[in-house]
JSON list of C-alpha atoms and ligand atoms in Angstrom, two decimals:
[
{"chain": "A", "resi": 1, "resn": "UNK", "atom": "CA", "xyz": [0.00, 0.00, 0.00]},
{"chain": "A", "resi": 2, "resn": "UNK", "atom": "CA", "xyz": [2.36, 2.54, 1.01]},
{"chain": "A", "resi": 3, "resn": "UNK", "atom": "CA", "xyz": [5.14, 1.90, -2.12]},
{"chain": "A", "resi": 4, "resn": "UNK", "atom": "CA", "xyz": [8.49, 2.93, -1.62]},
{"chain": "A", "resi": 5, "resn": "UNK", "atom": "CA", "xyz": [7.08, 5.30, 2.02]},
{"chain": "A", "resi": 6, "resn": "UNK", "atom": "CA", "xyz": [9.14, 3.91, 4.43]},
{"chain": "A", "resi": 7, "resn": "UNK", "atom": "CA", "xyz": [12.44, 4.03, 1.88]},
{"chain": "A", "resi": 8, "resn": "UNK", "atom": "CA", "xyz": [11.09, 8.31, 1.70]},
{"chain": "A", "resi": 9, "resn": "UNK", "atom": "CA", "xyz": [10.69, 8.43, 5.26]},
{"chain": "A", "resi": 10, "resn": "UNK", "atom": "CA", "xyz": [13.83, 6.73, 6.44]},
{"chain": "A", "resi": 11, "resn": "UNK", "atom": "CA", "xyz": [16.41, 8.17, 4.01]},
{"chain": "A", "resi": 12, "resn": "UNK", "atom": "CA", "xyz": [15.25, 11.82, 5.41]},
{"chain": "A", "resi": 13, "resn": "UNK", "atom": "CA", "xyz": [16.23, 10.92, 8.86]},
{"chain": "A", "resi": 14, "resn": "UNK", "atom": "CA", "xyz": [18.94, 12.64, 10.27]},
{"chain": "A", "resi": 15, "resn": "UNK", "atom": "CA", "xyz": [20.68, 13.07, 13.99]},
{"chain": "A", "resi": 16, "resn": "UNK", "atom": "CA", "xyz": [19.17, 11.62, 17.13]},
{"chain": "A", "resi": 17, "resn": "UNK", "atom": "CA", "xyz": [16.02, 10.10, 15.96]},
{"chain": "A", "resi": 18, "resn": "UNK", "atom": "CA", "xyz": [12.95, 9.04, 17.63]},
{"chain": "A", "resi": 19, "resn": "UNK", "atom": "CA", "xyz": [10.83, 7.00, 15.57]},
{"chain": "A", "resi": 20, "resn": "UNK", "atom": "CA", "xyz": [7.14, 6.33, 17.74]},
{"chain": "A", "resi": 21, "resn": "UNK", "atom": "CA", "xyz": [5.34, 3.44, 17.76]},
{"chain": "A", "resi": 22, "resn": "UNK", "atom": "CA", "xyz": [8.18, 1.29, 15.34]},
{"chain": "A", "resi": 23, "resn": "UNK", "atom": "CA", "xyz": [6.18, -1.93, 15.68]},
{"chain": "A", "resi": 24, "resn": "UNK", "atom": "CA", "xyz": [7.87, -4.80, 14.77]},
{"chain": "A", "resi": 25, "resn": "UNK", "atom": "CA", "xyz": [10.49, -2.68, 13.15]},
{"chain": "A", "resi": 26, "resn": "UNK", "atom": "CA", "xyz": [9.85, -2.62, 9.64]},
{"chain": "A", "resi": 27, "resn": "UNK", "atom": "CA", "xyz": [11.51, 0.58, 8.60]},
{"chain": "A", "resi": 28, "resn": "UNK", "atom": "CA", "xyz": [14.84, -0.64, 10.10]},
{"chain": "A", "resi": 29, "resn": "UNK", "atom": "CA", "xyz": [16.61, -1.13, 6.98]},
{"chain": "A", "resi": 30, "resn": "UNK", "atom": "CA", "xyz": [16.19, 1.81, 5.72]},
{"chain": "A", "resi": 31, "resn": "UNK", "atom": "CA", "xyz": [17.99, 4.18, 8.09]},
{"chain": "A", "resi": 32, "resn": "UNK", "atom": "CA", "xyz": [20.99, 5.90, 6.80]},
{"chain": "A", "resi": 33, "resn": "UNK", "atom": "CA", "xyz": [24.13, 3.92, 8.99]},
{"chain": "A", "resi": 34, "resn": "UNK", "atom": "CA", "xyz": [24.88, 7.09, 10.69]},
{"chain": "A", "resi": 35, "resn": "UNK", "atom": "CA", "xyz": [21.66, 7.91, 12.62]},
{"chain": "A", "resi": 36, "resn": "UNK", "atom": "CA", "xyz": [21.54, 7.32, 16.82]},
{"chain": "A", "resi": 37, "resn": "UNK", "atom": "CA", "xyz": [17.75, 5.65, 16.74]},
{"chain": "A", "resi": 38, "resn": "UNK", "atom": "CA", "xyz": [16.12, 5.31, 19.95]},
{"chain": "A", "resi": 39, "resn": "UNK", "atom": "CA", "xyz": [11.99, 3.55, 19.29]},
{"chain": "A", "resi": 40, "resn": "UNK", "atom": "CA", "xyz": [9.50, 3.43, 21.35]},
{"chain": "A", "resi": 41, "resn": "UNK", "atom": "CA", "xyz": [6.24, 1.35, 21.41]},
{"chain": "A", "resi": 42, "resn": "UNK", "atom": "CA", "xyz": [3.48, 0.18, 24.09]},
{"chain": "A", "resi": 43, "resn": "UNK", "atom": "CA", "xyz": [3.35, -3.07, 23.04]},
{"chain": "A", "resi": 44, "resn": "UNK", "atom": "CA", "xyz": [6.56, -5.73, 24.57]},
{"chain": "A", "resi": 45, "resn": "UNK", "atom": "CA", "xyz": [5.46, -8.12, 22.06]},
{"chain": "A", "resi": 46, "resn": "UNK", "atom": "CA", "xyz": [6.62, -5.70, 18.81]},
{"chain": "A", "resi": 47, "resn": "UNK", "atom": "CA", "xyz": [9.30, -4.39, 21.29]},
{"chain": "A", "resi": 48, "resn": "UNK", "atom": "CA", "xyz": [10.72, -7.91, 21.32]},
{"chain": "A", "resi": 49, "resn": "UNK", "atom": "CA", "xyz": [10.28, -8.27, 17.33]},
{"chain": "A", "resi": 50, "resn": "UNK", "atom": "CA", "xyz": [11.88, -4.70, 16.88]},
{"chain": "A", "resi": 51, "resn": "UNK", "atom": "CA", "xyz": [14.89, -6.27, 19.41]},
{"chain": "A", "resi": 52, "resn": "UNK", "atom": "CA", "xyz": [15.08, -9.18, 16.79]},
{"chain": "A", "resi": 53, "resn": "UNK", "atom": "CA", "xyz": [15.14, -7.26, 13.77]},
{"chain": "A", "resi": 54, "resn": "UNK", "atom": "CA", "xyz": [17.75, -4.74, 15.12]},
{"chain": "A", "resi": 55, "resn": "UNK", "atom": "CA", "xyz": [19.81, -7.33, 16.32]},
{"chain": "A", "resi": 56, "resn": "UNK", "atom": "CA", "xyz": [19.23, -9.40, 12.36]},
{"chain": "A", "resi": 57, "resn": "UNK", "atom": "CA", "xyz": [20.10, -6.34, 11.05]},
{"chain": "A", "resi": 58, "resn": "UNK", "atom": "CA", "xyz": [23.54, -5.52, 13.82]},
{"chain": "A", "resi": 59, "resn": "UNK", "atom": "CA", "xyz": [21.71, -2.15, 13.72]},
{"chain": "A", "resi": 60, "resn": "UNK", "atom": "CA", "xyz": [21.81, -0.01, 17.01]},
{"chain": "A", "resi": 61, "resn": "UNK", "atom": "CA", "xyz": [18.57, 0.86, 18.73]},
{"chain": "A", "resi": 62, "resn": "UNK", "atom": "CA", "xyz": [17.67, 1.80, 22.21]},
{"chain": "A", "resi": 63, "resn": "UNK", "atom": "CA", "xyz": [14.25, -0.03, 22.36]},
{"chain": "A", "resi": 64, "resn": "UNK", "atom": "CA", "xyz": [11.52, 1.59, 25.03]},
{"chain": "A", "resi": 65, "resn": "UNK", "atom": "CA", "xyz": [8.42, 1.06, 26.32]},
{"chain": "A", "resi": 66, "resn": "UNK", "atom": "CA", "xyz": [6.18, 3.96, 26.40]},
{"chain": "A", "resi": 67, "resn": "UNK", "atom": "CA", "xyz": [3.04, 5.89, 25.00]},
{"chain": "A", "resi": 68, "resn": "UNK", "atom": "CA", "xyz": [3.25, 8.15, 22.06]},
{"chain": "A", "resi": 69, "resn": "UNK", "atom": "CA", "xyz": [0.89, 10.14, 24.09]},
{"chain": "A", "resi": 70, "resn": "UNK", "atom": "CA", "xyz": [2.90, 10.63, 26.92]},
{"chain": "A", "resi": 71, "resn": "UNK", "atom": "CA", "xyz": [6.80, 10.11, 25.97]},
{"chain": "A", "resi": 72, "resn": "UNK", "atom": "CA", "xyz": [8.90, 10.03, 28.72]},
{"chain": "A", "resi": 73, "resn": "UNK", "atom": "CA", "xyz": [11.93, 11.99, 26.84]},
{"chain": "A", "resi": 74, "resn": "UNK", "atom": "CA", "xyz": [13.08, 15.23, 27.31]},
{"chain": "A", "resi": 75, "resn": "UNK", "atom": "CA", "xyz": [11.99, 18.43, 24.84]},
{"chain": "A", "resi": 76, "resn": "UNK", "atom": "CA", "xyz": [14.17, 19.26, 22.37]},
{"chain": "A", "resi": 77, "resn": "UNK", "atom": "CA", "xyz": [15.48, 16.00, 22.64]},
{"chain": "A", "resi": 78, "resn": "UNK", "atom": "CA", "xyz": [15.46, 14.29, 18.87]},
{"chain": "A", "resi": 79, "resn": "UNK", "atom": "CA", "xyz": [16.48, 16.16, 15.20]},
{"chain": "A", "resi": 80, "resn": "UNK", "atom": "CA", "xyz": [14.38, 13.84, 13.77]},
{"chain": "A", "resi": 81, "resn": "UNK", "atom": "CA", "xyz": [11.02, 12.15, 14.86]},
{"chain": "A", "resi": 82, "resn": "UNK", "atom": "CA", "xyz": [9.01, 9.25, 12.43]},
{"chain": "A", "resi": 83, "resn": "UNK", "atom": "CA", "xyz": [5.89, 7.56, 12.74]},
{"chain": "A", "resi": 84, "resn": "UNK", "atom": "CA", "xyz": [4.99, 5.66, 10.26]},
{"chain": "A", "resi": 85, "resn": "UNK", "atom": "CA", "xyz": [0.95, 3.92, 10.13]},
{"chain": "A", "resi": 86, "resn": "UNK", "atom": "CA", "xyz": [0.25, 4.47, 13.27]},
{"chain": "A", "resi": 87, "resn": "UNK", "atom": "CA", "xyz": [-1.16, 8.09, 13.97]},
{"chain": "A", "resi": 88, "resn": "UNK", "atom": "CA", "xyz": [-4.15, 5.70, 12.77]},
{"chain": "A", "resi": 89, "resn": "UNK", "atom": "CA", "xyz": [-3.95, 3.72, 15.42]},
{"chain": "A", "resi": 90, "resn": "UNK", "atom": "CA", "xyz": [-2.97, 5.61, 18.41]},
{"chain": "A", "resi": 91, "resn": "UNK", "atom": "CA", "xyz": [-6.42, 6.85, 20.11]},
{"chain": "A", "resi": 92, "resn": "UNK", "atom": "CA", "xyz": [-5.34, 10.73, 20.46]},
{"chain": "A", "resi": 93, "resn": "UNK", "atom": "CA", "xyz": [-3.25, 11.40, 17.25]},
{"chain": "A", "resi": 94, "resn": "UNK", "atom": "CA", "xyz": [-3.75, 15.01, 18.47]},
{"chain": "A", "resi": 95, "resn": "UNK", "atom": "CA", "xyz": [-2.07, 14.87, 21.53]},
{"chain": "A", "resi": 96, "resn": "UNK", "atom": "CA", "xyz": [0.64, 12.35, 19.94]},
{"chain": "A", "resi": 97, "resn": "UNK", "atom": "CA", "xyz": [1.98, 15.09, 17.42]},
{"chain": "A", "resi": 98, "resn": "UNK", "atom": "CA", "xyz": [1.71, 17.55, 20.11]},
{"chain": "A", "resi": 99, "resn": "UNK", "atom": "CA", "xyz": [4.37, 14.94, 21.92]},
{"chain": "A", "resi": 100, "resn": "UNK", "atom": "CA", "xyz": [6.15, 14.37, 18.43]},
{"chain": "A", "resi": 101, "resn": "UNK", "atom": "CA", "xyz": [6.84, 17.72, 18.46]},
{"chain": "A", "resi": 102, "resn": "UNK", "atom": "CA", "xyz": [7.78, 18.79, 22.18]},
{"chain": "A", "resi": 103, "resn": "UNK", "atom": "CA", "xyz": [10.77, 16.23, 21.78]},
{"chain": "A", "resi": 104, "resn": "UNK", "atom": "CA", "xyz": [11.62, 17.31, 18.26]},
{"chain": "A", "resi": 105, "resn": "UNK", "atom": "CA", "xyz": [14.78, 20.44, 18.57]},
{"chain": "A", "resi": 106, "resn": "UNK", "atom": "CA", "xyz": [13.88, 23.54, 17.19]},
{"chain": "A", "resi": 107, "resn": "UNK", "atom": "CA", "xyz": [14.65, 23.16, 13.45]},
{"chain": "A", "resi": 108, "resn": "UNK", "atom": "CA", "xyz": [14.43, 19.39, 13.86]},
{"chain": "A", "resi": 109, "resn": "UNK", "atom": "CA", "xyz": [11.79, 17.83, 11.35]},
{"chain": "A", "resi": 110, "resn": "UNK", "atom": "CA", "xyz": [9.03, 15.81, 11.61]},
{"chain": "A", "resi": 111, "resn": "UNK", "atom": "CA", "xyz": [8.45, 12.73, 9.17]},
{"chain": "A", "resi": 112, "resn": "UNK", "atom": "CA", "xyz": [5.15, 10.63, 8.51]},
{"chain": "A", "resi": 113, "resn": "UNK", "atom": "CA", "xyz": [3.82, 7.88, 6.63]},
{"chain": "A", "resi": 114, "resn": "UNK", "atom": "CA", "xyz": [0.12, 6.91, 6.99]},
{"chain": "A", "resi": 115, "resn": "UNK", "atom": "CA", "xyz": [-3.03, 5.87, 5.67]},
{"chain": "A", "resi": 116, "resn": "UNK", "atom": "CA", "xyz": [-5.24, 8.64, 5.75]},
{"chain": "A", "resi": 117, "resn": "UNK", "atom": "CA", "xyz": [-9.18, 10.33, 4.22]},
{"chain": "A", "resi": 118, "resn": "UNK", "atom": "CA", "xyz": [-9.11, 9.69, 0.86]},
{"chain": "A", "resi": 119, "resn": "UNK", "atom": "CA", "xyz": [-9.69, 12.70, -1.86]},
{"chain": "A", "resi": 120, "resn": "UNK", "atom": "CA", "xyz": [-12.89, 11.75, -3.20]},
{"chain": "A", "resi": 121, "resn": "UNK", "atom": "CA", "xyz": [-16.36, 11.74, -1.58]},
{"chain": "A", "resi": 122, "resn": "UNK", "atom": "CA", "xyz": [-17.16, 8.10, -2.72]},
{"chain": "A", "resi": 123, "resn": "UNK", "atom": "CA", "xyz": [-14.17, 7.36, -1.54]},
{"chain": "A", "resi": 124, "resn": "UNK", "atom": "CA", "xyz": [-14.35, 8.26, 1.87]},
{"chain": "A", "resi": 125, "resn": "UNK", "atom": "CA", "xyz": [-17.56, 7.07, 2.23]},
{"chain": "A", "resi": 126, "resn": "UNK", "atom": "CA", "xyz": [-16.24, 3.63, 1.76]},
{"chain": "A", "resi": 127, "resn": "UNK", "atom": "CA", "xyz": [-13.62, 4.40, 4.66]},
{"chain": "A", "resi": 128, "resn": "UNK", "atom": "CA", "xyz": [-16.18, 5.41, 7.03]},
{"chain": "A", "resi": 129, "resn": "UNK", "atom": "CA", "xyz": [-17.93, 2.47, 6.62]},
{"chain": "A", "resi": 130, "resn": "UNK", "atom": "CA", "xyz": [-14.63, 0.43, 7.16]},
{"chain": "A", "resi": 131, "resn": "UNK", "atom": "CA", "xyz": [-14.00, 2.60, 10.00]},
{"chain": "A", "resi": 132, "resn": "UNK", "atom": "CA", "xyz": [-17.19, 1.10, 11.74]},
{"chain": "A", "resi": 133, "resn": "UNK", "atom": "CA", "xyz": [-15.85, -2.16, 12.14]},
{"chain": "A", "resi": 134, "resn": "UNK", "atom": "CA", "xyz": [-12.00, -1.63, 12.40]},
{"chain": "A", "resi": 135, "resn": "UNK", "atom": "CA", "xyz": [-12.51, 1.02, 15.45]},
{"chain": "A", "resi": 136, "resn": "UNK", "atom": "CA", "xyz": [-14.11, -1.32, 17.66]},
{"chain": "A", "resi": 137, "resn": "UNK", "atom": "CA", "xyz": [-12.44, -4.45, 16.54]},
{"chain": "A", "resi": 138, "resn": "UNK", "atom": "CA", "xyz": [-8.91, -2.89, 15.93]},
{"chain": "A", "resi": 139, "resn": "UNK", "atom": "CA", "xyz": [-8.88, 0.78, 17.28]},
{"chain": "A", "resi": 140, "resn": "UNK", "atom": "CA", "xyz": [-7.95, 1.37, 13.21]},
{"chain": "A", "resi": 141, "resn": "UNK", "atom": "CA", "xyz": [-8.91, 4.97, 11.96]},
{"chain": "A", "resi": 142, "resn": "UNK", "atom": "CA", "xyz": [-9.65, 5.67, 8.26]},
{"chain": "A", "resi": 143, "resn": "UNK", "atom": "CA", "xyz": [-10.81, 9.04, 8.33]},
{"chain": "A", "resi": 144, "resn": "UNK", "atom": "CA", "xyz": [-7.57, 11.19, 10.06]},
{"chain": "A", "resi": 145, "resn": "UNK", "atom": "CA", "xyz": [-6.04, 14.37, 8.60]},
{"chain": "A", "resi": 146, "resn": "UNK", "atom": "CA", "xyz": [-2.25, 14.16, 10.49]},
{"chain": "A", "resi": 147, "resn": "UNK", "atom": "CA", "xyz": [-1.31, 17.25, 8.29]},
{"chain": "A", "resi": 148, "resn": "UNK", "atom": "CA", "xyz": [-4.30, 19.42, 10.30]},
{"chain": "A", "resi": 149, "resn": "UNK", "atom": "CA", "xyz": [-2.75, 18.47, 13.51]},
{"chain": "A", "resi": 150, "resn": "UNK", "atom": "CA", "xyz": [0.68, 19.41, 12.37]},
{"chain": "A", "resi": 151, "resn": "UNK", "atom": "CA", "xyz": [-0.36, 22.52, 11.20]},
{"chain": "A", "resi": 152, "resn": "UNK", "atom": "CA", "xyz": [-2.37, 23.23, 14.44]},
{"chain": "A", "resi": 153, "resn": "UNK", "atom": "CA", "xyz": [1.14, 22.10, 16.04]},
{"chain": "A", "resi": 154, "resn": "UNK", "atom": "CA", "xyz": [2.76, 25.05, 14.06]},
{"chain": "A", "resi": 155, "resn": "UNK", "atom": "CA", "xyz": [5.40, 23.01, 12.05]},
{"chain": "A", "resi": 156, "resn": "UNK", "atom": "CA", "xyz": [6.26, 24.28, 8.68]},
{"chain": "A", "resi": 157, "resn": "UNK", "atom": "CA", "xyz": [5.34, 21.65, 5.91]},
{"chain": "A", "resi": 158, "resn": "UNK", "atom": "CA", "xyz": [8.53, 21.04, 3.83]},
{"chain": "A", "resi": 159, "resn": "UNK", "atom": "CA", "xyz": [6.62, 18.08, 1.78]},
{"chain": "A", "resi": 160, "resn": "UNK", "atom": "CA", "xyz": [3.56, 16.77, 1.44]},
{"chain": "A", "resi": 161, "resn": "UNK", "atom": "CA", "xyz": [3.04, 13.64, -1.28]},
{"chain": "A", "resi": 162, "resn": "UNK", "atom": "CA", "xyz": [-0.28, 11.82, -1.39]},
{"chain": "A", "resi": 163, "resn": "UNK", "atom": "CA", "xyz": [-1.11, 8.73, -3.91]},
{"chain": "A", "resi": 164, "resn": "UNK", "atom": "CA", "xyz": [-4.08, 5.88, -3.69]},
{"chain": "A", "resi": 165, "resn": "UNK", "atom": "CA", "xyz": [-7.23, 8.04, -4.10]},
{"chain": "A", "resi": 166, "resn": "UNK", "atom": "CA", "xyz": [-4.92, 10.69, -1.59]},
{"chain": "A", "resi": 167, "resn": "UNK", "atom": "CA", "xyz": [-5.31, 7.85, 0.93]},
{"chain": "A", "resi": 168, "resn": "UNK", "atom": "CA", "xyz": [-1.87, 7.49, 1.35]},
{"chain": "A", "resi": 169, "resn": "UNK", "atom": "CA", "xyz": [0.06, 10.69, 2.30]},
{"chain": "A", "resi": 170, "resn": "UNK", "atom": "CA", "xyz": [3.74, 11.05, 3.83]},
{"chain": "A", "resi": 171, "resn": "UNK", "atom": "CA", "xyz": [4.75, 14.55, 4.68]},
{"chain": "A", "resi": 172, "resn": "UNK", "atom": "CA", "xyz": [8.17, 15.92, 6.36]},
{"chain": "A", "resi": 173, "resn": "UNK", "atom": "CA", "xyz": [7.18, 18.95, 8.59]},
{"chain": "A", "resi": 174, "resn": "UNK", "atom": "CA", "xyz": [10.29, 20.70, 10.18]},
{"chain": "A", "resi": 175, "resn": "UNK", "atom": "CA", "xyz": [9.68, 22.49, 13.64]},
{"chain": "A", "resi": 176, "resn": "UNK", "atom": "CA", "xyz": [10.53, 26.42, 13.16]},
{"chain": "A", "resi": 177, "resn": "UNK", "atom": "CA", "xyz": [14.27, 27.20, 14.50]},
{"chain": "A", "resi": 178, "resn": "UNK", "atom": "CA", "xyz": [12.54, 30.12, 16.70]},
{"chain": "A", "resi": 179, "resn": "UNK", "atom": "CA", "xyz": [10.68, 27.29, 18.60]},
{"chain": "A", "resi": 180, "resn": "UNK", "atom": "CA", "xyz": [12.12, 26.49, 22.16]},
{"chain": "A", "resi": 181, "resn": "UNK", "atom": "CA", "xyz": [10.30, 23.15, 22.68]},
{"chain": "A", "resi": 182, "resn": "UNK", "atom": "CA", "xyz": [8.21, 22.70, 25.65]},
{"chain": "A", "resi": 183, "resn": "UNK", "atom": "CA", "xyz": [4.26, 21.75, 26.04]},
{"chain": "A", "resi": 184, "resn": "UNK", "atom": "CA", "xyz": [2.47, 22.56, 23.05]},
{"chain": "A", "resi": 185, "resn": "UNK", "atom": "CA", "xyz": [0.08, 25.47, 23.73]},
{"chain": "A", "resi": 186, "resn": "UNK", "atom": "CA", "xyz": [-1.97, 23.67, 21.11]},
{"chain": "A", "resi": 187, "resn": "UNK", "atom": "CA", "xyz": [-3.13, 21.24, 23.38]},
{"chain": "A", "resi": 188, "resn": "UNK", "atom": "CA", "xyz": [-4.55, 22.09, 26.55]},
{"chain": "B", "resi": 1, "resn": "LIG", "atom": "C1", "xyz": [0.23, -0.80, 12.42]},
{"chain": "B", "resi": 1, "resn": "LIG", "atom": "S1", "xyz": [1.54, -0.83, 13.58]},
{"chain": "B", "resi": 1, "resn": "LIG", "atom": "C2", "xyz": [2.78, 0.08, 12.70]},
{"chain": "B", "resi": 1, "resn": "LIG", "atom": "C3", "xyz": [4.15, -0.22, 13.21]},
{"chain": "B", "resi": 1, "resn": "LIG", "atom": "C4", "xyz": [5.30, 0.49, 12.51]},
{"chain": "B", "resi": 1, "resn": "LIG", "atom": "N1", "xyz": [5.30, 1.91, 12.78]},
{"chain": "B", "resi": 1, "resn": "LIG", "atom": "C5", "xyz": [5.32, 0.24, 11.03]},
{"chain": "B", "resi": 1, "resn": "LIG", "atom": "O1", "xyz": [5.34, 1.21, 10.25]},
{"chain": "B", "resi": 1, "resn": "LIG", "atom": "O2", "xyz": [5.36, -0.93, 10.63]},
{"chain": "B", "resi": 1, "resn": "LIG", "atom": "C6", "xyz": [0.96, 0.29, 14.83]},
{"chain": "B", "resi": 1, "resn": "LIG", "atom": "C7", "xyz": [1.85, 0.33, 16.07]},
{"chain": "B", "resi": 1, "resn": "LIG", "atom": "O3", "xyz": [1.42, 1.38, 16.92]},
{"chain": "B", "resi": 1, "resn": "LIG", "atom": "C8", "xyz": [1.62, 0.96, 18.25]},
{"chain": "B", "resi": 1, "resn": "LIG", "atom": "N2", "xyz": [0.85, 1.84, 19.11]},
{"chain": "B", "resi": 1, "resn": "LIG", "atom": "C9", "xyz": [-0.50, 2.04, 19.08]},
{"chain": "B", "resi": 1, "resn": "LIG", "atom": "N3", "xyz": [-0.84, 2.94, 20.02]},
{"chain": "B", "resi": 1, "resn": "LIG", "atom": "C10", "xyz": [0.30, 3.33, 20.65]},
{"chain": "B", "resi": 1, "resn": "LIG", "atom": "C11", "xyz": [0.60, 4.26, 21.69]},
{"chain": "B", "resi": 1, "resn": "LIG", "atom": "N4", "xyz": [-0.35, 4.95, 22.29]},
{"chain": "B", "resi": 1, "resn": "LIG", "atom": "N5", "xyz": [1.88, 4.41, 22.06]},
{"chain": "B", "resi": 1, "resn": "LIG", "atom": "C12", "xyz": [2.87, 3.70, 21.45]},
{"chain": "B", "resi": 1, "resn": "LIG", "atom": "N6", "xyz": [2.65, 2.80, 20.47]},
{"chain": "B", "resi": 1, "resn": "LIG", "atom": "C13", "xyz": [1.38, 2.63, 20.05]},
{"chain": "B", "resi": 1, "resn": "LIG", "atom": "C14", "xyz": [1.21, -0.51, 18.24]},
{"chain": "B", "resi": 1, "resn": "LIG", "atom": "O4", "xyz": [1.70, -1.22, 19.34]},
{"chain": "B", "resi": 1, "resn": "LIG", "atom": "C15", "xyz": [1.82, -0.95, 16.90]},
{"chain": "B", "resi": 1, "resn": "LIG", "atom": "O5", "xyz": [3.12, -1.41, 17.08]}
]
């Protein structure tokens, strides 16, 4: 579905990098070498999948346990963050980019992949009826706009690229240099 997304994502990583929620790990390979990654996730089982994948790969990674909507890292703490498919899942996306960008240093840039509302009408009239079985069964969200709560987050929008019916967007936002980090006054 998402093409050659995680190579787009990845390859624009640069510094200290966070990357929330990294699952089972799947965008491991395609990190530049010369990154310090440090991933975070609340589940132990993809924590332990990410740990086997690093360790396949002899790549690096300081593996935590934690809640995109709470991270326990300092602000201004990451030049890059990534979160790739999974602002669909977490159950306040709002408050998780908020978090995305508290850790993210001023000038440091923001990177997502996801599956998102489609362009047309018909379109997203299909995903809201998917949506009415996969939130209850999966917590899976068809209908989210990430590049609304970026914006609302103040980050500057560098790229934005959407194909699939514009379901499938991946955007690098970078956090303004003037920006000192800190709670976001966008969320209360
Ligand atoms: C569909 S997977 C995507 C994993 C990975 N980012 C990828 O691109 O393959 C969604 C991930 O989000 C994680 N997740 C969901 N809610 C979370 C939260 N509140 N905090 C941290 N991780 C969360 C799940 O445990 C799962 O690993």
């Amino acid at each position: 579905m998402v093409g050659d997304g995680r190579q787009w994502v990845c390859s624009q990583a640069t510094g200290d990098v966070l990357e929330v929620a990294i699952g089972t790990g799947r965008n491991l390979p395609f990190y530049p070498e010369d990154i310090r990654l440090t991933g975070i996730d609340f589940s132990p089982a993809m924590l332990e999948l990410a740990r086997r994948q690093a360790d396949q790969l002899g790549r690096k990674v300081d593996l935590r346990l934690g809640d995109a909507q709470a991270l326990e890292l300092p602000d201004a703490s990451f030049d890059t963050v990534v979160c790739t498919l999974s602002l669909c899942a977490i159950p306040d996306e709002r408050r998780a980019v908020a978090e995305m960008k508290r850790v993210l240093r001023p000038g440091g840039r923001l990177l997502l992949l996801d599956h998102v509302a489609g362009a047309p009408r018909w379109f997203r009239a299909i995903q809201w009826v998917l949506e009415l079985v996969t939130r209850p069964a999966t917590g899976e969200h068809w209908l989210r706009r990430p590049l609304l709560q970026v914006k609302a987050e103040g980050l500057d929008v560098e790229r934005r690229e959407r194909s699939k019916l514009g379901m499938v967007e991946r955007l690098a936002a970078r956090k303004p240099p003037e920006d000192g980090g800190g709670p976001s006054a966008a969320v209360p």
